[in-house]
Amino acid sequence: MGLRELSDVLFPGIELRIARLHVAGRTLFVDAVGTGPPGRCPDCGNAARRVHSRYWRRLADRPVGGREVLVRLRVRRFLCDISMCRRRTFVEQIEGFTRSHSQSSVAMRDLVRFVAVELGGRPGERLCRRLALAGRRTSLIRLLSAPVVPARAPRILGVDDFAFRRGHTYGTVLVDVEQGKPFDVLPDRSSETLLAWLEAHPGAEVICRDRATGYTRAIKQAATGAIEVADRWHLLQNLSAVVEKTCHQHRSCLRKHAQERAQPDAPVPDTWVPDQPAALPKSAIVERTLHRHADILDLSDKGWTISAIARRLGMDRKTVRHFRDTDLAVLIESARHRRTGLLAPFHSYLQARFFNGCTDASRLFREFASADSGARFRRSADTSRLFETALPYPHRRRFRAPARSRPGSCVAVSR
């Protein structure tokens, strides 16, 4: 393949002619010369007629065959013959290949920008190193630029806060609800910042927001005439909090109804035997436990070390040692407990004791720990809390009252 054909492959549609190729290590050096017409002055637009000088320009291009490509481009510097123009000389730019003061080609710059947008600084730098791209962490970050925000706000504007650093720094994200895309980001969540943005970007007809008073104050002061609605997530959250608080306040009525259905007058047996759970079907976690145990034992029988098995299976060394030294039946039982809970065989007894007046989870825990039932429970706060969560109506839980809505505010569900 001649140099002319190589030009069509490496630089398709670009007015370049390859003069020489040279490979050194993992780098492909390409000497090229522009073949296009003389350029125009970037200030006055006058076509150049005289050449001032020539020099070599170095640009990084897209990799070829896993090798970095470095182009040495012979460019011309022209004279501007317009006496009224402030620029005396200018350098030619190859359309579709070079840009002013750029050290990489247009295609290379676009490719690296895609990596920066998807991965960012350090991860993008590691990927560029693998793909033989010229991109460092700082140069990748410099390629990122904020998109231009339109002068008018979208018709349906979503307003919500988010955390730059949870518990310390928060901002405000503005969303175009109709398109489902972010519109702009504000540096904080104060009412003054949102008020200034609304005054500079009119056009919002519906504003979908949460229940924050700062956002409400900013929308009222902006006097945009937009309809305020509550977004679906916060509306359902507030509704669930109100229902939960109401059920807690009427716990006695609910308990009375449950006692009538459960027949609380039935005597509690003196000798209690836990229910035997039915054989459970193989779930996903049980299947995963079986496969992991078989793989670990197979590699261990072949003489693999724990560290080698952990690297091969992508697991922690402690987990590998636990699977190797523990019986399969114990592993499967532990996996089933994670699915059904340790208290599944004891639910009937717990409900009977609860409806007969014993609502103290700690007392029930002591009864289980001292009973000769074959069940093994450790005396810990975590196990005691399991008993409290197994009760029908955990009376120790406290509910926070939902915030009251402001008078005259419109609450609706946005679709």
GROMACS .gro file of C-alpha atoms in nm:
model
  415
    1MET     CA    1   0.000   0.000   0.000
    2GLY     CA    2   0.143   0.335  -0.103
    3LEU     CA    3   0.156   0.653   0.102
    4ARG     CA    4  -0.138   0.794  -0.091
    5GLU     CA    5  -0.357   0.499   0.001
    6LEU     CA    6  -0.241   0.527   0.363
    7SER     CA    7  -0.354   0.889   0.365
    8ASP     CA    8  -0.704   0.778   0.267
    9VAL     CA    9  -0.705   0.522   0.551
   10LEU     CA   10  -0.551   0.730   0.831
   11PHE     CA   11  -0.696   1.069   0.734
   12PRO     CA   12  -1.016   1.005   0.533
   13GLY     CA   13  -1.165   1.318   0.378
   14ILE     CA   14  -0.881   1.540   0.507
   15GLU     CA   15  -0.652   1.733   0.276
   16LEU     CA   16  -0.327   1.579   0.400
   17ARG     CA   17  -0.045   1.398   0.222
   18ILE     CA   18   0.177   1.154   0.410
   19ALA     CA   19   0.544   1.213   0.341
   20ARG     CA   20   0.704   0.951   0.567
   21LEU     CA   21   0.616   0.684   0.827
   22HIS     CA   22   0.840   0.568   1.110
   23VAL     CA   23   0.773   0.322   1.397
   24ALA     CA   24   0.965   0.359   1.724
   25GLY     CA   25   0.858   0.132   2.009
   26ARG     CA   26   0.483   0.172   2.064
   27THR     CA   27   0.463   0.502   1.872
   28LEU     CA   28   0.389   0.555   1.504
   29PHE     CA   29   0.541   0.878   1.372
   30VAL     CA   30   0.373   1.028   1.064
   31ASP     CA   31   0.517   1.319   0.867
   32ALA     CA   32   0.240   1.493   0.670
   33VAL     CA   33   0.189   1.805   0.462
   34GLY     CA   34  -0.132   1.996   0.400
   35THR     CA   35  -0.254   1.998   0.040
   36GLY     CA   36  -0.545   2.240   0.072
   37PRO     CA   37  -0.570   2.594  -0.065
   38PRO     CA   38  -0.423   2.889   0.129
   39GLY     CA   39  -0.624   2.981   0.434
   40ARG     CA   40  -0.804   3.301   0.526
   41CYS     CA   41  -0.716   3.547   0.795
   42PRO     CA   42  -0.920   3.468   1.110
   43ASP     CA   43  -0.973   3.841   1.181
   44CYS     CA   44  -1.057   4.001   0.845
   45GLY     CA   45  -1.131   3.689   0.637
   46ASN     CA   46  -0.896   3.791   0.354
   47ALA     CA   47  -0.750   3.505   0.146
   48ALA     CA   48  -0.373   3.467   0.187
   49ARG     CA   49  -0.141   3.517  -0.106
   50ARG     CA   50   0.208   3.521   0.041
   51VAL     CA   51   0.383   3.265   0.262
   52HIS     CA   52   0.574   3.405   0.556
   53SER     CA   53   0.744   3.083   0.677
   54ARG     CA   54   0.697   2.712   0.746
   55TYR     CA   55   0.743   2.506   1.061
   56TRP     CA   56   0.667   2.163   1.208
   57ARG     CA   57   0.366   2.114   1.432
   58ARG     CA   58   0.317   1.805   1.650
   59LEU     CA   59  -0.032   1.660   1.708
   60ALA     CA   60  -0.153   1.337   1.871
   61ASP     CA   61  -0.401   1.138   1.665
   62ARG     CA   62  -0.619   0.833   1.725
   63PRO     CA   63  -0.422   0.509   1.792
   64VAL     CA   64  -0.374   0.253   1.516
   65GLY     CA   65  -0.315  -0.115   1.593
   66GLY     CA   66  -0.257  -0.045   1.962
   67ARG     CA   67   0.014   0.211   1.887
   68GLU     CA   68   0.011   0.581   1.966
   69VAL     CA   69   0.009   0.803   1.658
   70LEU     CA   70   0.213   1.124   1.659
   71VAL     CA   71   0.171   1.344   1.350
   72ARG     CA   72   0.440   1.592   1.253
   73LEU     CA   73   0.255   1.835   1.033
   74ARG     CA   74   0.435   2.081   0.806
   75VAL     CA   75   0.224   2.396   0.818
   76ARG     CA   76   0.255   2.734   0.649
   77ARG     CA   77   0.241   3.076   0.810
   78PHE     CA   78   0.083   3.336   0.579
   79LEU     CA   79   0.099   3.714   0.562
   80CYS     CA   80  -0.216   3.926   0.579
   81ASP     CA   81  -0.201   4.193   0.307
   82ILE     CA   82  -0.481   4.410   0.450
   83SER     CA   83  -0.320   4.713   0.609
   84MET     CA   84  -0.619   4.782   0.834
   85CYS     CA   85  -0.607   4.434   0.988
   86ARG     CA   86  -0.437   4.406   1.326
   87ARG     CA   87  -0.309   4.054   1.251
   88ARG     CA   88   0.010   4.051   1.042
   89THR     CA   89   0.057   3.673   1.010
   90PHE     CA   90  -0.155   3.365   1.068
   91VAL     CA   91  -0.109   2.988   1.049
   92GLU     CA   92  -0.313   2.763   0.820
   93GLN     CA   93  -0.559   2.521   0.981
   94ILE     CA   94  -0.640   2.186   0.818
   95GLU     CA   95  -1.021   2.157   0.816
   96GLY     CA   96  -1.139   1.856   1.016
   97PHE     CA   97  -0.792   1.789   1.159
   98THR     CA   98  -0.639   2.086   1.343
   99ARG     CA   99  -0.751   2.364   1.572
  100SER     CA  100  -0.567   2.670   1.691
  101HIS     CA  101  -0.325   2.603   1.981
  102SER     CA  102  -0.437   2.239   2.004
  103GLN     CA  103  -0.187   1.954   2.055
  104SER     CA  104  -0.425   1.681   1.933
  105SER     CA  105  -0.635   1.628   1.624
  106VAL     CA  106  -1.008   1.700   1.616
  107ALA     CA  107  -1.098   1.329   1.609
  108MET     CA  108  -0.861   1.259   1.898
  109ARG     CA  109  -1.003   1.543   2.105
  110ASP     CA  110  -1.361   1.423   2.051
  111LEU     CA  111  -1.268   1.066   2.146
  112VAL     CA  112  -1.097   1.174   2.468
  113ARG     CA  113  -1.391   1.401   2.552
  114PHE     CA  114  -1.627   1.101   2.534
  115VAL     CA  115  -1.404   0.918   2.784
  116ALA     CA  116  -1.400   1.222   3.015
  117VAL     CA  117  -1.779   1.257   3.007
  118GLU     CA  118  -1.840   0.891   3.089
  119LEU     CA  119  -1.562   0.824   3.344
  120GLY     CA  120  -1.413   1.152   3.462
  121GLY     CA  121  -1.053   1.213   3.570
  122ARG     CA  122  -0.862   0.920   3.721
  123PRO     CA  123  -1.075   0.635   3.576
  124GLY     CA  124  -1.063   0.805   3.236
  125GLU     CA  125  -0.684   0.835   3.260
  126ARG     CA  126  -0.653   0.462   3.331
  127LEU     CA  127  -0.874   0.377   3.032
  128CYS     CA  128  -0.678   0.613   2.805
  129ARG     CA  129  -0.358   0.438   2.911
  130ARG     CA  130  -0.506   0.102   2.812
  131LEU     CA  131  -0.635   0.233   2.478
  132ALA     CA  132  -0.310   0.416   2.390
  133LEU     CA  133  -0.485   0.754   2.405
  134ALA     CA  134  -0.310   1.073   2.507
  135GLY     CA  135  -0.520   1.181   2.804
  136ARG     CA  136  -0.416   1.273   3.158
  137ARG     CA  137  -0.640   1.340   3.453
  138THR     CA  138  -0.615   1.719   3.443
  139SER     CA  139  -0.644   1.739   3.064
  140LEU     CA  140  -0.956   1.521   3.073
  141ILE     CA  141  -1.119   1.746   3.331
  142ARG     CA  142  -1.035   2.056   3.126
  143LEU     CA  143  -1.225   1.907   2.832
  144LEU     CA  144  -1.546   1.905   3.035
  145SER     CA  145  -1.750   2.220   2.991
  146ALA     CA  146  -2.093   2.306   3.124
  147PRO     CA  147  -2.365   2.304   2.858
  148VAL     CA  148  -2.531   2.629   2.764
  149VAL     CA  149  -2.848   2.686   2.966
  150PRO     CA  150  -3.137   2.826   2.756
  151ALA     CA  151  -3.266   3.171   2.845
  152ARG     CA  152  -3.619   3.044   2.917
  153ALA     CA  153  -3.710   2.782   3.173
  154PRO     CA  154  -3.898   2.467   3.062
  155ARG     CA  155  -4.276   2.463   3.080
  156ILE     CA  156  -4.278   2.208   3.365
  157LEU     CA  157  -3.983   2.268   3.594
  158GLY     CA  158  -3.876   2.019   3.862
  159VAL     CA  159  -3.693   2.154   4.168
  160ASP     CA  160  -3.522   1.933   4.426
  161ASP     CA  161  -3.210   1.935   4.642
  162PHE     CA  162  -2.919   1.690   4.630
  163ALA     CA  163  -2.599   1.640   4.827
  164PHE     CA  164  -2.255   1.731   4.700
  165ARG     CA  165  -2.135   1.588   5.031
  166ARG     CA  166  -2.404   1.434   5.251
  167GLY     CA  167  -2.455   1.625   5.572
  168HIS     CA  168  -2.229   1.914   5.472
  169THR     CA  169  -2.290   2.068   5.127
  170TYR     CA  170  -2.614   2.062   4.929
  171GLY     CA  171  -2.720   2.201   4.594
  172THR     CA  172  -3.035   2.231   4.383
  173VAL     CA  173  -3.102   2.043   4.061
  174LEU     CA  174  -3.351   2.181   3.808
  175VAL     CA  175  -3.511   1.926   3.575
  176ASP     CA  176  -3.715   1.952   3.258
  177VAL     CA  177  -3.997   1.718   3.366
  178GLU     CA  178  -4.144   1.675   3.017
  179GLN     CA  179  -3.815   1.557   2.867
  180GLY     CA  180  -3.687   1.391   3.184
  181LYS     CA  181  -3.346   1.562   3.160
  182PRO     CA  182  -3.149   1.788   3.398
  183PHE     CA  183  -3.178   2.154   3.301
  184ASP     CA  184  -2.941   2.335   3.539
  185VAL     CA  185  -2.762   2.295   3.873
  186LEU     CA  186  -2.748   2.560   4.147
  187PRO     CA  187  -2.459   2.574   4.397
  188ASP     CA  188  -2.682   2.570   4.708
  189ARG     CA  189  -3.044   2.522   4.814
  190SER     CA  190  -3.117   2.869   4.946
  191SER     CA  191  -3.427   3.063   4.846
  192GLU     CA  192  -3.218   3.362   4.729
  193THR     CA  193  -3.031   3.154   4.469
  194LEU     CA  194  -3.350   2.997   4.333
  195LEU     CA  195  -3.522   3.338   4.327
  196ALA     CA  196  -3.240   3.490   4.120
  197TRP     CA  197  -3.253   3.197   3.877
  198LEU     CA  198  -3.631   3.218   3.831
  199GLU     CA  199  -3.610   3.591   3.764
  200ALA     CA  200  -3.337   3.536   3.503
  201HIS     CA  201  -3.515   3.240   3.336
  202PRO     CA  202  -3.889   3.308   3.297
  203GLY     CA  203  -4.133   3.074   3.125
  204ALA     CA  204  -4.212   2.805   3.385
  205GLU     CA  205  -4.586   2.731   3.396
  206VAL     CA  206  -4.577   2.441   3.646
  207ILE     CA  207  -4.313   2.398   3.917
  208CYS     CA  208  -4.286   2.051   4.070
  209ARG     CA  209  -4.105   2.072   4.403
  210ASP     CA  210  -4.071   1.909   4.742
  211ARG     CA  211  -4.207   2.049   5.070
  212ALA     CA  212  -3.906   2.269   5.151
  213THR     CA  213  -4.014   2.614   5.270
  214GLY     CA  214  -3.714   2.784   5.104
  215TYR     CA  215  -3.828   2.679   4.758
  216THR     CA  216  -4.185   2.787   4.832
  217ARG     CA  217  -4.067   3.131   4.944
  218ALA     CA  218  -3.856   3.177   4.630
  219ILE     CA  219  -4.144   3.081   4.398
  220LYS     CA  220  -4.383   3.319   4.575
  221GLN     CA  221  -4.138   3.609   4.560
  222ALA     CA  222  -4.057   3.547   4.193
  223ALA     CA  223  -4.429   3.594   4.107
  224THR     CA  224  -4.400   3.382   3.795
  225GLY     CA  225  -4.765   3.277   3.814
  226ALA     CA  226  -4.661   2.911   3.791
  227ILE     CA  227  -4.872   2.638   3.952
  228GLU     CA  228  -4.692   2.466   4.241
  229VAL     CA  229  -4.733   2.090   4.267
  230ALA     CA  230  -4.576   1.830   4.494
  231ASP     CA  231  -4.377   1.559   4.323
  232ARG     CA  232  -4.504   1.204   4.344
  233TRP     CA  233  -4.226   1.064   4.564
  234HIS     CA  234  -4.262   1.323   4.842
  235LEU     CA  235  -4.640   1.305   4.825
  236LEU     CA  236  -4.638   0.926   4.875
  237GLN     CA  237  -4.379   0.961   5.151
  238ASN     CA  238  -4.594   1.211   5.341
  239LEU     CA  239  -4.904   0.996   5.289
  240SER     CA  240  -4.731   0.686   5.425
  241ALA     CA  241  -4.610   0.881   5.730
  242VAL     CA  242  -4.964   1.002   5.805
  243VAL     CA  243  -5.112   0.652   5.766
  244GLU     CA  244  -4.842   0.504   5.990
  245LYS     CA  245  -4.899   0.766   6.259
  246THR     CA  246  -5.277   0.714   6.245
  247CYS     CA  247  -5.240   0.338   6.283
  248HIS     CA  248  -5.010   0.391   6.578
  249GLN     CA  249  -5.261   0.622   6.749
  250HIS     CA  250  -5.540   0.364   6.705
  251ARG     CA  251  -5.330   0.068   6.809
  252SER     CA  252  -5.571  -0.033   7.083
  253CYS     CA  253  -5.860  -0.062   6.836
  254LEU     CA  254  -5.654  -0.267   6.598
  255ARG     CA  255  -5.536  -0.494   6.878
  256LYS     CA  256  -5.893  -0.553   6.996
  257HIS     CA  257  -5.999  -0.653   6.647
  258ALA     CA  258  -5.699  -0.883   6.613
  259GLN     CA  259  -5.774  -1.045   6.950
  260GLU     CA  260  -6.127  -1.127   6.841
  261ARG     CA  261  -6.001  -1.298   6.528
  262ALA     CA  262  -5.716  -1.483   6.702
  263GLN     CA  263  -5.937  -1.614   6.992
  264PRO     CA  264  -5.715  -1.493   7.278
  265ASP     CA  265  -5.908  -1.704   7.534
  266ALA     CA  266  -5.741  -2.018   7.403
  267PRO     CA  267  -5.495  -2.147   7.667
  268VAL     CA  268  -5.125  -2.125   7.597
  269PRO     CA  269  -4.961  -2.468   7.626
  270ASP     CA  270  -4.724  -2.515   7.920
  271THR     CA  271  -4.474  -2.706   7.713
  272TRP     CA  272  -4.408  -2.520   7.396
  273VAL     CA  273  -4.251  -2.683   7.091
  274PRO     CA  274  -4.153  -2.462   6.796
  275ASP     CA  275  -4.319  -2.518   6.463
  276GLN     CA  276  -4.121  -2.723   6.218
  277PRO     CA  277  -4.082  -2.524   5.897
  278ALA     CA  278  -4.169  -2.696   5.576
  279ALA     CA  279  -3.894  -2.788   5.334
  280LEU     CA  280  -3.810  -2.474   5.140
  281PRO     CA  281  -3.756  -2.482   4.764
  282LYS     CA  282  -3.409  -2.402   4.639
  283SER     CA  283  -3.384  -2.027   4.613
  284ALA     CA  284  -3.126  -1.818   4.431
  285ILE     CA  285  -2.915  -1.771   4.744
  286VAL     CA  286  -2.918  -2.146   4.817
  287GLU     CA  287  -2.815  -2.225   4.460
  288ARG     CA  288  -2.534  -1.969   4.483
  289THR     CA  289  -2.417  -2.122   4.811
  290LEU     CA  290  -2.407  -2.470   4.655
  291HIS     CA  291  -2.208  -2.353   4.354
  292ARG     CA  292  -1.961  -2.152   4.564
  293HIS     CA  293  -1.904  -2.440   4.805
  294ALA     CA  294  -1.844  -2.684   4.517
  295ASP     CA  295  -1.606  -2.448   4.336
  296ILE     CA  296  -1.404  -2.371   4.650
  297LEU     CA  297  -1.370  -2.738   4.748
  298ASP     CA  298  -1.275  -2.834   4.392
  299LEU     CA  299  -0.998  -2.573   4.375
  300SER     CA  300  -0.884  -2.657   4.728
  301ASP     CA  301  -0.852  -3.027   4.639
  302LYS     CA  302  -0.635  -2.928   4.342
  303GLY     CA  303  -0.389  -2.758   4.580
  304TRP     CA  304  -0.490  -2.396   4.530
  305THR     CA  305  -0.420  -2.157   4.816
  306ILE     CA  306  -0.688  -1.944   4.978
  307SER     CA  307  -0.548  -1.628   4.820
  308ALA     CA  308  -0.544  -1.786   4.474
  309ILE     CA  309  -0.903  -1.910   4.513
  310ALA     CA  310  -1.015  -1.563   4.628
  311ARG     CA  311  -0.856  -1.399   4.324
  312ARG     CA  312  -1.002  -1.660   4.087
  313LEU     CA  313  -1.360  -1.637   4.222
  314GLY     CA  314  -1.353  -1.266   4.312
  315MET     CA  315  -1.428  -1.329   4.680
  316ASP     CA  316  -1.277  -1.224   5.011
  317ARG     CA  317  -1.021  -1.456   5.171
  318LYS     CA  318  -1.227  -1.482   5.490
  319THR     CA  319  -1.530  -1.590   5.290
  320VAL     CA  320  -1.327  -1.854   5.107
  321ARG     CA  321  -1.191  -1.991   5.436
  322HIS     CA  322  -1.542  -1.996   5.585
  323PHE     CA  323  -1.682  -2.194   5.290
  324ARG     CA  324  -1.389  -2.435   5.298
  325ASP     CA  325  -1.401  -2.510   5.671
  326THR     CA  326  -1.782  -2.512   5.722
  327ASP     CA  327  -2.015  -2.803   5.656
  328LEU     CA  328  -2.248  -2.764   5.357
  329ALA     CA  329  -2.562  -2.823   5.566
  330VAL     CA  330  -2.469  -2.534   5.797
  331LEU     CA  331  -2.409  -2.305   5.498
  332ILE     CA  332  -2.745  -2.393   5.342
  333GLU     CA  333  -2.927  -2.344   5.672
  334SER     CA  334  -2.764  -2.003   5.714
  335ALA     CA  335  -2.868  -1.910   5.360
  336ARG     CA  336  -3.228  -2.014   5.430
  337HIS     CA  337  -3.233  -1.810   5.751
  338ARG     CA  338  -3.132  -1.504   5.555
  339ARG     CA  339  -3.440  -1.561   5.340
  340THR     CA  340  -3.701  -1.665   5.604
  341GLY     CA  341  -3.558  -1.521   5.926
  342LEU     CA  342  -3.452  -1.697   6.246
  343LEU     CA  343  -3.791  -1.644   6.408
  344ALA     CA  344  -4.007  -1.808   6.140
  345PRO     CA  345  -4.079  -2.125   6.349
  346PHE     CA  346  -4.178  -1.917   6.653
  347HIS     CA  347  -4.430  -1.672   6.506
  348SER     CA  348  -4.739  -1.854   6.636
  349TYR     CA  349  -4.609  -1.864   6.993
  350LEU     CA  350  -4.500  -1.499   6.981
  351GLN     CA  351  -4.842  -1.386   6.859
  352ALA     CA  352  -5.023  -1.594   7.125
  353ARG     CA  353  -4.808  -1.447   7.405
  354PHE     CA  354  -4.851  -1.097   7.263
  355PHE     CA  355  -5.233  -1.119   7.252
  356ASN     CA  356  -5.235  -1.252   7.609
  357GLY     CA  357  -5.070  -0.937   7.739
  358CYS     CA  358  -4.694  -0.990   7.705
  359THR     CA  359  -4.573  -0.703   7.484
  360ASP     CA  360  -4.216  -0.683   7.614
  361ALA     CA  361  -3.968  -0.806   7.353
  362SER     CA  362  -3.688  -0.843   7.609
  363ARG     CA  363  -3.904  -1.068   7.829
  364LEU     CA  364  -3.994  -1.289   7.534
  365PHE     CA  365  -3.628  -1.309   7.443
  366ARG     CA  366  -3.541  -1.430   7.794
  367GLU     CA  367  -3.815  -1.693   7.775
  368PHE     CA  368  -3.674  -1.826   7.451
  369ALA     CA  369  -3.317  -1.823   7.577
  370SER     CA  370  -3.407  -2.017   7.893
  371ALA     CA  371  -3.652  -2.262   7.732
  372ASP     CA  372  -3.534  -2.616   7.653
  373SER     CA  373  -3.643  -2.592   7.289
  374GLY     CA  374  -3.322  -2.671   7.107
  375ALA     CA  375  -3.307  -2.316   6.972
  376ARG     CA  376  -2.976  -2.134   7.016
  377PHE     CA  377  -2.990  -1.757   7.056
  378ARG     CA  378  -2.705  -1.534   7.160
  379ARG     CA  379  -2.781  -1.279   7.426
  380SER     CA  380  -2.721  -0.967   7.226
  381ALA     CA  381  -2.904  -0.646   7.150
  382ASP     CA  382  -2.939  -0.742   6.782
  383THR     CA  383  -3.118  -1.071   6.864
  384SER     CA  384  -3.345  -0.890   7.111
  385ARG     CA  385  -3.444  -0.644   6.841
  386LEU     CA  386  -3.541  -0.939   6.618
  387PHE     CA  387  -3.808  -1.035   6.873
  388GLU     CA  388  -3.938  -0.679   6.880
  389THR     CA  389  -3.975  -0.667   6.501
  390ALA     CA  390  -4.159  -1.002   6.503
  391LEU     CA  391  -4.440  -0.865   6.724
  392PRO     CA  392  -4.765  -0.772   6.545
  393TYR     CA  393  -4.767  -0.410   6.671
  394PRO     CA  394  -4.426  -0.294   6.793
  395HIS     CA  395  -4.530  -0.037   7.052
  396ARG     CA  396  -4.186   0.106   7.113
  397ARG     CA  397  -4.147   0.257   6.770
  398ARG     CA  398  -4.188   0.631   6.748
  399PHE     CA  399  -4.331   0.808   6.448
  400ARG     CA  400  -4.252   1.159   6.335
  401ALA     CA  401  -4.547   1.377   6.249
  402PRO     CA  402  -4.548   1.497   5.888
  403ALA     CA  403  -4.489   1.863   5.816
  404ARG     CA  404  -4.798   2.075   5.779
  405SER     CA  405  -4.866   2.219   5.437
  406ARG     CA  406  -4.869   2.593   5.398
  407PRO     CA  407  -5.213   2.757   5.370
  408GLY     CA  408  -5.319   2.800   5.010
  409SER     CA  409  -5.048   2.578   4.865
  410CYS     CA  410  -5.149   2.347   4.581
  411VAL     CA  411  -5.061   1.981   4.627
  412ALA     CA  412  -5.096   1.747   4.332
  413VAL     CA  413  -4.927   1.447   4.172
  414SER     CA  414  -4.710   1.516   3.868
  415ARG     CA  415  -4.714   1.255   3.598
   0.00000   0.00000   0.00000
